[in-house]
Coordinates of C-alpha atoms in Angstrom, one line a residue:
V1 CA -47.4 59.5 -38.2
V2 CA -49.4 58.9 -41.3
P3 CA -48.4 55.6 -43.0
P4 CA -47.3 56.0 -46.6
Y5 CA -49.9 53.4 -47.7
P6 CA -53.1 52.1 -46.2
P7 CA -52.9 48.8 -44.3
A8 CA -53.9 45.7 -46.3
S9 CA -57.5 44.7 -46.0
A10 CA -58.8 41.1 -46.0
N11 CA -61.2 42.2 -48.8
Q12 CA -58.8 44.4 -50.6
G13 CA -58.8 43.9 -54.4
L14 CA -57.5 45.7 -57.4
S15 CA -60.2 48.3 -57.5
T16 CA -59.7 49.1 -53.8
V17 CA -56.0 49.8 -54.4
D18 CA -56.8 52.2 -57.2
T19 CA -59.2 54.3 -55.2
K20 CA -57.5 54.5 -51.8
L21 CA -53.8 55.1 -52.4
D22 CA -54.2 58.6 -53.9
H23 CA -55.4 59.9 -50.5
Y24 CA -51.9 59.4 -48.9
P25 CA -49.5 62.3 -49.7
A26 CA -46.4 60.2 -49.1
G27 CA -47.4 57.8 -51.8
Q28 CA -48.7 60.3 -54.4
A29 CA -45.4 60.9 -56.3
A30 CA -44.7 57.2 -56.7
L31 CA -48.2 56.6 -58.0
D32 CA -48.4 59.5 -60.5
P33 CA -47.8 58.3 -64.1
A34 CA -46.8 61.8 -65.1
K35 CA -43.8 61.6 -62.7
L36 CA -42.4 58.3 -64.1
T37 CA -38.8 58.6 -65.3
R38 CA -38.6 58.2 -69.1
V39 CA -35.2 57.9 -70.6
A40 CA -34.5 59.4 -74.0
P41 CA -34.3 56.8 -76.8
A42 CA -30.6 57.5 -77.6
A43 CA -29.4 58.1 -74.0
W44 CA -27.6 54.7 -73.9
Q45 CA -25.4 55.7 -76.8
T46 CA -23.6 58.4 -74.8
S47 CA -24.0 57.2 -71.2
A48 CA -21.1 55.8 -69.2
R49 CA -23.5 53.1 -68.0
S50 CA -24.9 50.1 -69.8
D51 CA -27.6 48.8 -67.7
F52 CA -31.4 49.1 -67.1
S53 CA -31.0 52.8 -66.1
V54 CA -30.5 53.8 -69.8
W55 CA -33.3 51.7 -71.3
P56 CA -35.8 54.0 -73.0
A57 CA -39.5 53.7 -72.5
R58 CA -40.9 51.5 -75.3
G59 CA -44.2 50.0 -76.3
S60 CA -47.5 51.2 -77.8
L61 CA -49.1 52.0 -74.4
T62 CA -46.5 54.3 -72.8
G63 CA -49.1 57.1 -73.0
D64 CA -51.9 55.1 -71.4
S65 CA -52.1 56.9 -68.0
A66 CA -54.9 54.7 -66.7
L67 CA -52.8 51.5 -67.3
L68 CA -49.7 53.1 -65.8
R69 CA -51.7 54.3 -62.8
R70 CA -53.0 50.8 -62.2
A71 CA -49.6 49.2 -62.5
L72 CA -48.1 51.7 -60.0
A73 CA -51.0 51.3 -57.5
V74 CA -50.8 47.5 -57.6
W75 CA -47.1 47.7 -57.1
A76 CA -47.7 49.8 -54.0
R77 CA -50.3 47.6 -52.5
P78 CA -51.4 44.5 -54.4
G79 CA -54.8 43.2 -53.4
E80 CA -55.7 39.7 -52.7
S81 CA -56.8 39.1 -56.3
V82 CA -53.4 39.9 -57.7
Q83 CA -50.9 37.1 -58.2
V84 CA -47.6 38.2 -56.8
S85 CA -44.2 36.5 -57.2
A86 CA -40.7 37.6 -56.2
T87 CA -37.3 35.9 -56.8
P88 CA -35.5 35.0 -53.6
G89 CA -34.0 37.9 -51.8
T90 CA -36.1 40.5 -53.6
P91 CA -38.2 42.9 -51.5
A92 CA -41.7 43.1 -52.7
G93 CA -42.5 46.5 -51.2
A94 CA -43.7 49.7 -52.7
P95 CA -41.4 51.9 -54.8
P96 CA -39.4 54.5 -52.8
G97 CA -40.2 57.1 -55.4
P98 CA -41.3 57.5 -59.1
P99 CA -39.7 54.5 -60.9
Q100 CA -38.5 54.3 -64.5
L101 CA -40.8 53.2 -67.2
L102 CA -39.2 50.5 -69.5
Y103 CA -42.2 49.2 -71.4
A104 CA -45.9 49.5 -71.7
G105 CA -47.6 47.5 -74.4
E106 CA -49.8 44.6 -75.4
I107 CA -48.4 41.1 -76.0
D108 CA -50.5 37.9 -76.6
R109 CA -53.7 39.7 -75.6
T110 CA -52.1 40.8 -72.3
R111 CA -51.2 44.4 -71.3
I112 CA -47.7 44.5 -69.8
V113 CA -45.9 47.2 -67.9
L114 CA -42.2 47.0 -67.0
L115 CA -40.8 49.3 -64.4
Y116 CA -37.4 49.7 -62.7
D117 CA -36.5 51.5 -59.4
G118 CA -32.7 51.0 -59.4
L119 CA -33.0 47.8 -57.3
R120 CA -35.8 45.8 -59.0
I121 CA -37.5 45.1 -62.2
V122 CA -41.2 44.9 -61.7
R123 CA -43.6 43.4 -64.3
Y124 CA -47.3 44.2 -64.1
A125 CA -49.6 42.2 -66.4
E126 CA -53.4 42.3 -66.9
P127 CA -55.7 40.7 -69.4
E128 CA -56.7 42.5 -72.5
Q129 CA -60.2 42.8 -71.2
G130 CA -60.6 43.9 -67.5
T131 CA -58.2 43.4 -64.7
S132 CA -59.3 40.1 -63.2
G133 CA -56.2 37.8 -63.0
A134 CA -53.6 40.6 -62.8
A135 CA -50.1 39.6 -61.9
L136 CA -47.1 41.4 -60.4
D137 CA -43.6 40.0 -60.5
F138 CA -40.5 41.3 -58.8
A139 CA -36.8 40.6 -59.6
R140 CA -33.7 42.0 -58.0
V141 CA -31.2 43.4 -60.5
D142 CA -29.0 45.8 -58.6
G143 CA -25.5 46.1 -59.9
A144 CA -26.4 44.6 -63.3
S145 CA -23.7 44.9 -65.9
A146 CA -24.4 45.1 -69.7
P147 CA -24.4 41.3 -70.2
Q148 CA -26.9 41.0 -67.3
S149 CA -29.2 43.7 -68.5
G150 CA -29.6 42.6 -72.1
A151 CA -33.1 41.2 -71.8
V152 CA -36.2 41.0 -69.6
V153 CA -38.9 38.3 -69.9
M154 CA -42.1 39.7 -71.4
D155 CA -44.3 36.7 -71.1
R156 CA -44.4 32.9 -71.0
A157 CA -47.2 31.0 -72.6
D158 CA -47.7 27.5 -74.1
G159 CA -44.1 26.4 -73.2
N160 CA -42.6 29.5 -74.9
V161 CA -40.9 32.6 -73.6
R162 CA -40.4 36.0 -75.3
Y163 CA -38.1 38.9 -74.3
L164 CA -37.7 42.6 -74.5
T165 CA -34.1 43.2 -75.5
A166 CA -31.8 46.1 -74.5
P167 CA -31.6 49.0 -77.0
W168 CA -27.9 48.2 -77.7
V169 CA -28.8 44.6 -78.9
T170 CA -28.3 44.3 -82.7
G171 CA -29.3 40.7 -83.1
A172 CA -31.0 37.9 -81.3
A173 CA -31.0 34.2 -81.8
V174 CA -31.8 30.9 -80.0
R175 CA -29.3 28.1 -79.7
D176 CA -29.7 24.6 -78.2
L177 CA -26.7 24.2 -75.9
L178 CA -26.9 20.4 -76.2
R179 CA -26.3 20.7 -80.0
P180 CA -23.6 23.3 -80.5
S181 CA -22.8 22.2 -84.0
A182 CA -26.4 23.1 -85.1
A183 CA -26.9 26.6 -86.5
A184 CA -28.4 29.2 -84.2
Q185 CA -32.0 30.1 -85.1
R186 CA -32.5 33.8 -85.7
L187 CA -35.2 35.5 -83.6
S188 CA -37.2 38.2 -85.2
R189 CA -37.9 41.3 -83.1
T190 CA -40.5 44.1 -83.2
K191 CA -39.4 47.7 -83.6
D192 CA -39.6 47.9 -79.8
G193 CA -37.2 45.0 -79.4
V194 CA -39.6 42.3 -78.4
T195 CA -38.5 38.8 -79.6
A196 CA -40.6 36.1 -81.2
P197 CA -41.5 33.3 -78.8
F198 CA -39.4 30.2 -78.5
P199 CA -39.4 27.1 -76.2
S200 CA -38.1 27.8 -72.7
P201 CA -36.3 25.2 -70.7
A202 CA -37.8 26.7 -67.6
L203 CA -41.2 25.5 -68.7
A204 CA -40.3 21.9 -69.5
P205 CA -42.5 19.5 -67.6
A206 CA -41.0 18.0 -64.4
G207 CA -39.6 14.5 -64.9
R208 CA -39.3 14.7 -68.7
P209 CA -35.8 13.7 -70.0
C210 CA -33.6 16.7 -70.8
T211 CA -33.1 16.5 -74.5
A212 CA -32.7 20.2 -75.3
W213 CA -31.7 23.4 -73.5
N214 CA -32.3 26.6 -75.3
A215 CA -30.2 29.7 -74.7
L216 CA -30.8 33.3 -75.8
A217 CA -27.9 34.6 -77.9
L218 CA -27.7 38.4 -77.9
T219 CA -25.3 40.3 -80.2
D220 CA -24.0 43.8 -79.5
S221 CA -20.9 45.7 -80.2
G222 CA -19.0 43.5 -77.7
G223 CA -19.9 40.3 -79.5
T224 CA -22.4 37.5 -78.6
R225 CA -23.5 36.8 -75.1
Y226 CA -25.6 33.9 -73.9
A227 CA -28.3 33.8 -71.3
T228 CA -31.0 31.3 -70.4
D229 CA -34.4 31.3 -68.8
L230 CA -34.4 29.9 -65.3
G231 CA -38.0 30.9 -64.5
E232 CA -37.3 34.5 -63.5
L233 CA -37.8 38.0 -65.0
V234 CA -34.2 38.3 -66.0
P235 CA -32.4 35.4 -67.8
A236 CA -29.2 34.1 -66.2
H237 CA -26.0 35.2 -67.9
L238 CA -23.8 32.3 -68.9
T239 CA -20.0 32.4 -68.7
S240 CA -17.2 29.9 -68.9
G241 CA -13.6 29.4 -67.7
S242 CA -11.8 29.9 -64.5
P243 CA -14.0 31.7 -62.0
D244 CA -11.3 34.4 -61.3
A245 CA -11.5 35.4 -65.0
P246 CA -14.6 34.1 -66.6
R247 CA -15.2 34.7 -70.3
E248 CA -18.4 34.9 -72.4
T249 CA -19.5 31.4 -73.0
G250 CA -19.2 29.7 -76.4
P251 CA -21.7 27.3 -78.1
G252 CA -19.8 24.2 -77.1
D253 CA -19.0 25.1 -73.5
W254 CA -22.3 23.6 -72.1
E255 CA -22.8 20.6 -74.4
T256 CA -22.6 18.0 -71.7
T257 CA -23.6 20.1 -68.7
A258 CA -26.5 22.3 -69.8
C259 CA -29.1 20.0 -68.2
S260 CA -27.5 20.7 -64.8
L261 CA -28.9 24.3 -65.1
A262 CA -32.3 22.9 -64.0
A263 CA -30.9 22.8 -60.4
A264 CA -30.7 26.6 -60.4
R265 CA -34.3 27.3 -61.5
S266 CA -36.2 30.0 -59.6
H267 CA -33.4 30.6 -57.2
G268 CA -32.7 34.3 -57.9
V269 CA -29.7 33.5 -60.2
R270 CA -27.6 36.3 -61.7
S271 CA -25.1 34.3 -63.6
V272 CA -23.8 30.7 -64.1
N273 CA -20.2 29.8 -64.8
S274 CA -19.0 26.5 -66.3
W275 CA -15.4 25.6 -65.6
E276 CA -13.6 22.5 -66.8
Y277 CA -11.1 22.3 -64.0
A278 CA -9.5 18.9 -64.7
R279 CA -9.1 16.1 -67.2
Q280 CA -8.3 12.6 -66.0
K281 CA -6.9 9.5 -67.7
L282 CA -9.0 6.6 -66.3
P283 CA -7.5 3.2 -65.2
E284 CA -7.3 0.2 -67.5
S285 CA -7.0 2.4 -70.6
N286 CA -10.6 3.5 -70.4
G287 CA -10.1 6.9 -71.9
T288 CA -10.1 10.4 -70.5
A289 CA -12.8 11.9 -68.2
D290 CA -13.7 15.5 -67.6
W291 CA -14.3 17.3 -64.3
V292 CA -16.5 20.4 -64.6
C293 CA -17.8 22.8 -61.9
T294 CA -20.8 24.9 -62.5
R295 CA -21.6 27.7 -60.1
A296 CA -24.7 29.8 -60.1
E297 CA -24.3 33.2 -58.4
T298 CA -27.4 35.0 -57.0
W299 CA -28.4 38.6 -57.1
R300 CA -28.6 38.6 -53.3
G301 CA -25.0 37.4 -53.0
G302 CA -25.6 34.3 -50.8
G303 CA -27.0 30.9 -51.6
P304 CA -24.8 29.9 -54.6
R305 CA -25.6 26.6 -56.3
T306 CA -22.4 24.7 -56.9
L307 CA -22.3 21.4 -58.8
V308 CA -19.3 19.3 -59.6
L309 CA -19.9 17.2 -62.7
F310 CA -18.1 14.1 -64.0
R311 CA -18.2 13.1 -67.6
A312 CA -16.9 9.7 -68.5
P313 CA -15.6 9.0 -72.0
G314 CA -18.3 8.6 -74.6
A315 CA -21.1 9.7 -72.2
R316 CA -23.6 12.1 -73.7
A317 CA -24.1 14.0 -70.4
A318 CA -22.2 14.6 -67.2
V319 CA -23.4 13.2 -63.9
V320 CA -23.5 15.1 -60.6
A321 CA -20.6 14.1 -58.4
A322 CA -21.2 16.7 -55.7
K323 CA -23.3 19.8 -54.9
S324 CA -23.4 22.6 -52.4
E325 CA -25.3 25.7 -51.5
V326 CA -22.8 27.1 -49.1
A327 CA -19.3 26.3 -50.3
A328 CA -17.0 29.0 -51.6
A329 CA -15.4 26.4 -53.9
C330 CA -15.5 27.1 -57.7
G331 CA -16.0 30.8 -57.0
G332 CA -13.9 33.8 -57.6
R333 CA -12.9 33.9 -54.0
D334 CA -11.8 30.2 -53.8
L335 CA -10.7 28.2 -56.9
R336 CA -10.0 25.1 -54.9
V337 CA -12.3 22.2 -55.5
L338 CA -12.1 18.5 -55.0
A339 CA -14.7 15.8 -55.6
G340 CA -14.9 12.1 -56.3
V341 CA -17.2 9.4 -57.8
R342 CA -17.4 5.7 -57.9
W343 CA -16.7 4.5 -61.4
K344 CA -16.9 1.1 -63.1
S345 CA -14.3 0.2 -65.7
R346 CA -15.2 -1.8 -68.8
G347 CA -13.4 -4.7 -67.2
G348 CA -16.0 -4.7 -64.4
N349 CA -13.7 -3.2 -61.6
W350 CA -14.9 -0.5 -59.3
Y351 CA -12.7 2.6 -58.6
L352 CA -12.9 5.8 -56.6
V353 CA -11.8 8.4 -59.1
A354 CA -11.2 12.0 -57.8
G355 CA -10.4 15.2 -59.5
G356 CA -9.2 18.4 -58.0
S357 CA -8.3 21.8 -59.4
K358 CA -4.6 22.6 -59.9
E359 CA -4.4 24.3 -56.5
V360 CA -4.7 20.8 -54.9
E361 CA -1.2 19.3 -54.5
S362 CA -2.1 15.9 -53.1
V363 CA -5.2 13.6 -52.7
S364 CA -5.9 10.9 -50.2
A365 CA -8.5 8.2 -50.1
A366 CA -8.9 4.4 -49.3
G367 CA -5.3 4.2 -48.0
A368 CA -3.9 5.8 -51.1
D369 CA -2.0 9.1 -50.8
V370 CA -0.9 10.5 -54.2
A371 CA 0.8 13.7 -55.3
G372 CA -1.1 15.9 -57.7
H373 CA -4.8 16.7 -58.1
L374 CA -6.0 13.4 -59.5
L375 CA -6.6 10.0 -57.9
A376 CA -7.9 6.6 -59.0
V377 CA -8.0 3.7 -56.5
R378 CA -9.7 0.3 -56.5
V379 CA -12.6 0.1 -54.0
A380 CA -15.4 -2.3 -53.2
R381 CA -18.6 -1.1 -54.8
G382 CA -20.4 -0.3 -51.5
A383 CA -17.3 0.7 -49.4
S384 CA -17.4 3.9 -47.3
V385 CA -14.5 6.0 -48.4
E386 CA -13.2 9.4 -47.1
L387 CA -11.7 11.7 -49.6
S388 CA -9.5 14.7 -48.8
G389 CA -6.8 16.8 -50.3
V390 CA -4.0 19.3 -49.4
A391 CA -3.4 22.6 -51.2
S392 CA -0.3 24.7 -51.2
G393 CA 0.9 25.7 -47.7
G394 CA -0.5 22.5 -46.2
M395 CA -4.1 23.8 -46.2
E396 CA -6.6 20.9 -46.1
V397 CA -9.2 20.8 -48.9
S398 CA -12.4 19.1 -48.0
A399 CA -14.1 17.2 -50.8
L400 CA -17.5 18.4 -51.9
R401 CA -20.2 15.8 -51.6

C-alpha cells in the first residue's frame, strides 16, 4: 500500500515538502491549485446555508498558483521549519481532498492563504520575501452557524488583530465591553472585507490589569452580533441570557464580567454565554448583588469553561465564585447552578452568601436550611462550610467550587 504522503523526515523543510509530495498519486488532487473549490461571489445570497462553505475566494493573490501550491503542500506535510498550531481538538492532518479557497493576499508584508475543508479553517502565512518562518494554523469550525462564521483572523501584530469578514457583513466596529456607554468605533474594511487592525484582548501582556476588553461588532441583515478574540483563528461568538434560549449579546451584558473571558483563551472556544441567573439582597441593608454564570462552549463539544461570578454592589468587576471544566451546570442541558462566596458587610461581619438558579428550591449551609434559591448566613471568616441545594423532585444540587 502506497502511503498518501511521504513519511516525515528529520531534515524535512519547506522546500522538501514542495518537491516530494507531487510524486504520490493519492495526494495529487489535494495539492493541485487548479482543483481548489472556488465559490462564486454571489453564491451566499441564494444559498440555504450561511457559513464558511459559501464564502467566495477573495484577495489579490487568488491566481498565484505557486503560492497556493506551497500552502497546500505545507498543509499536507509541514516541515520542521514551519510553525504549526492547532486549537484543542482540531486534527492537524492533510486535507481529505481539494479544499475551498477563502482568501489569498498580502497583509502587513505577509502572504496569507485561508483554506476550508468542511471541518477546519487553515491559515498559511509566509513572509513577503522568501518562505523562511512560514506558519500554519488549524481551527475546527464544523457546524458553524452564521454568527460563528462571520470573521476569520487574518493576522496579529503589535498587539493588534485584523479580520476577514463574511460576505454578508455590511458593517464592522469595535466596542470596549467594559464601557458600554461609549460609542462603538467604526472599522474600515478593504473591498475584500479585511478590517483595519485594532487592539486585541488576546494579546494583552500576562499580569497586566484588565482595563479594557474589545469585541468585534458585525452587522448583517439579522442585526449586530458580537465576537471576541480568544487567541484562535475564529473569534468566539458572544451571547447572553438563559442557556436554553440565548440571545445575541448587547453592549451592556458584559460590563462587569468581560475580563473573565481571559480564562477561555486558546481553548478551542466556539461561543461564550453570559447569564445573570440571580439577584440577591445582602444582609444589613448592604444593597443588591448579582450572580452571573459564563459558560464557554468548545468546537469539540467537551471541556466547557464554566465560571460563576459574584458582583457586590458598587464593585466595578465581578469576582470568581466557582469554576469548572466538566460540570453541565449553566448549559443548555442543565440550567441548575448553585455557588457561594464569603462576603464582608460594611459593618465588618462575615457571611456566606449563596445564589442558585430558579430551579433550586432550597439551600443549606452552616446549619441553615432556607427555602428558595438564595441564602445568607453568618460564618466565621475561616470556617469550613458545606453548601448544597435541592431542586424540584428532591434532586440534590451540588455547589460549584
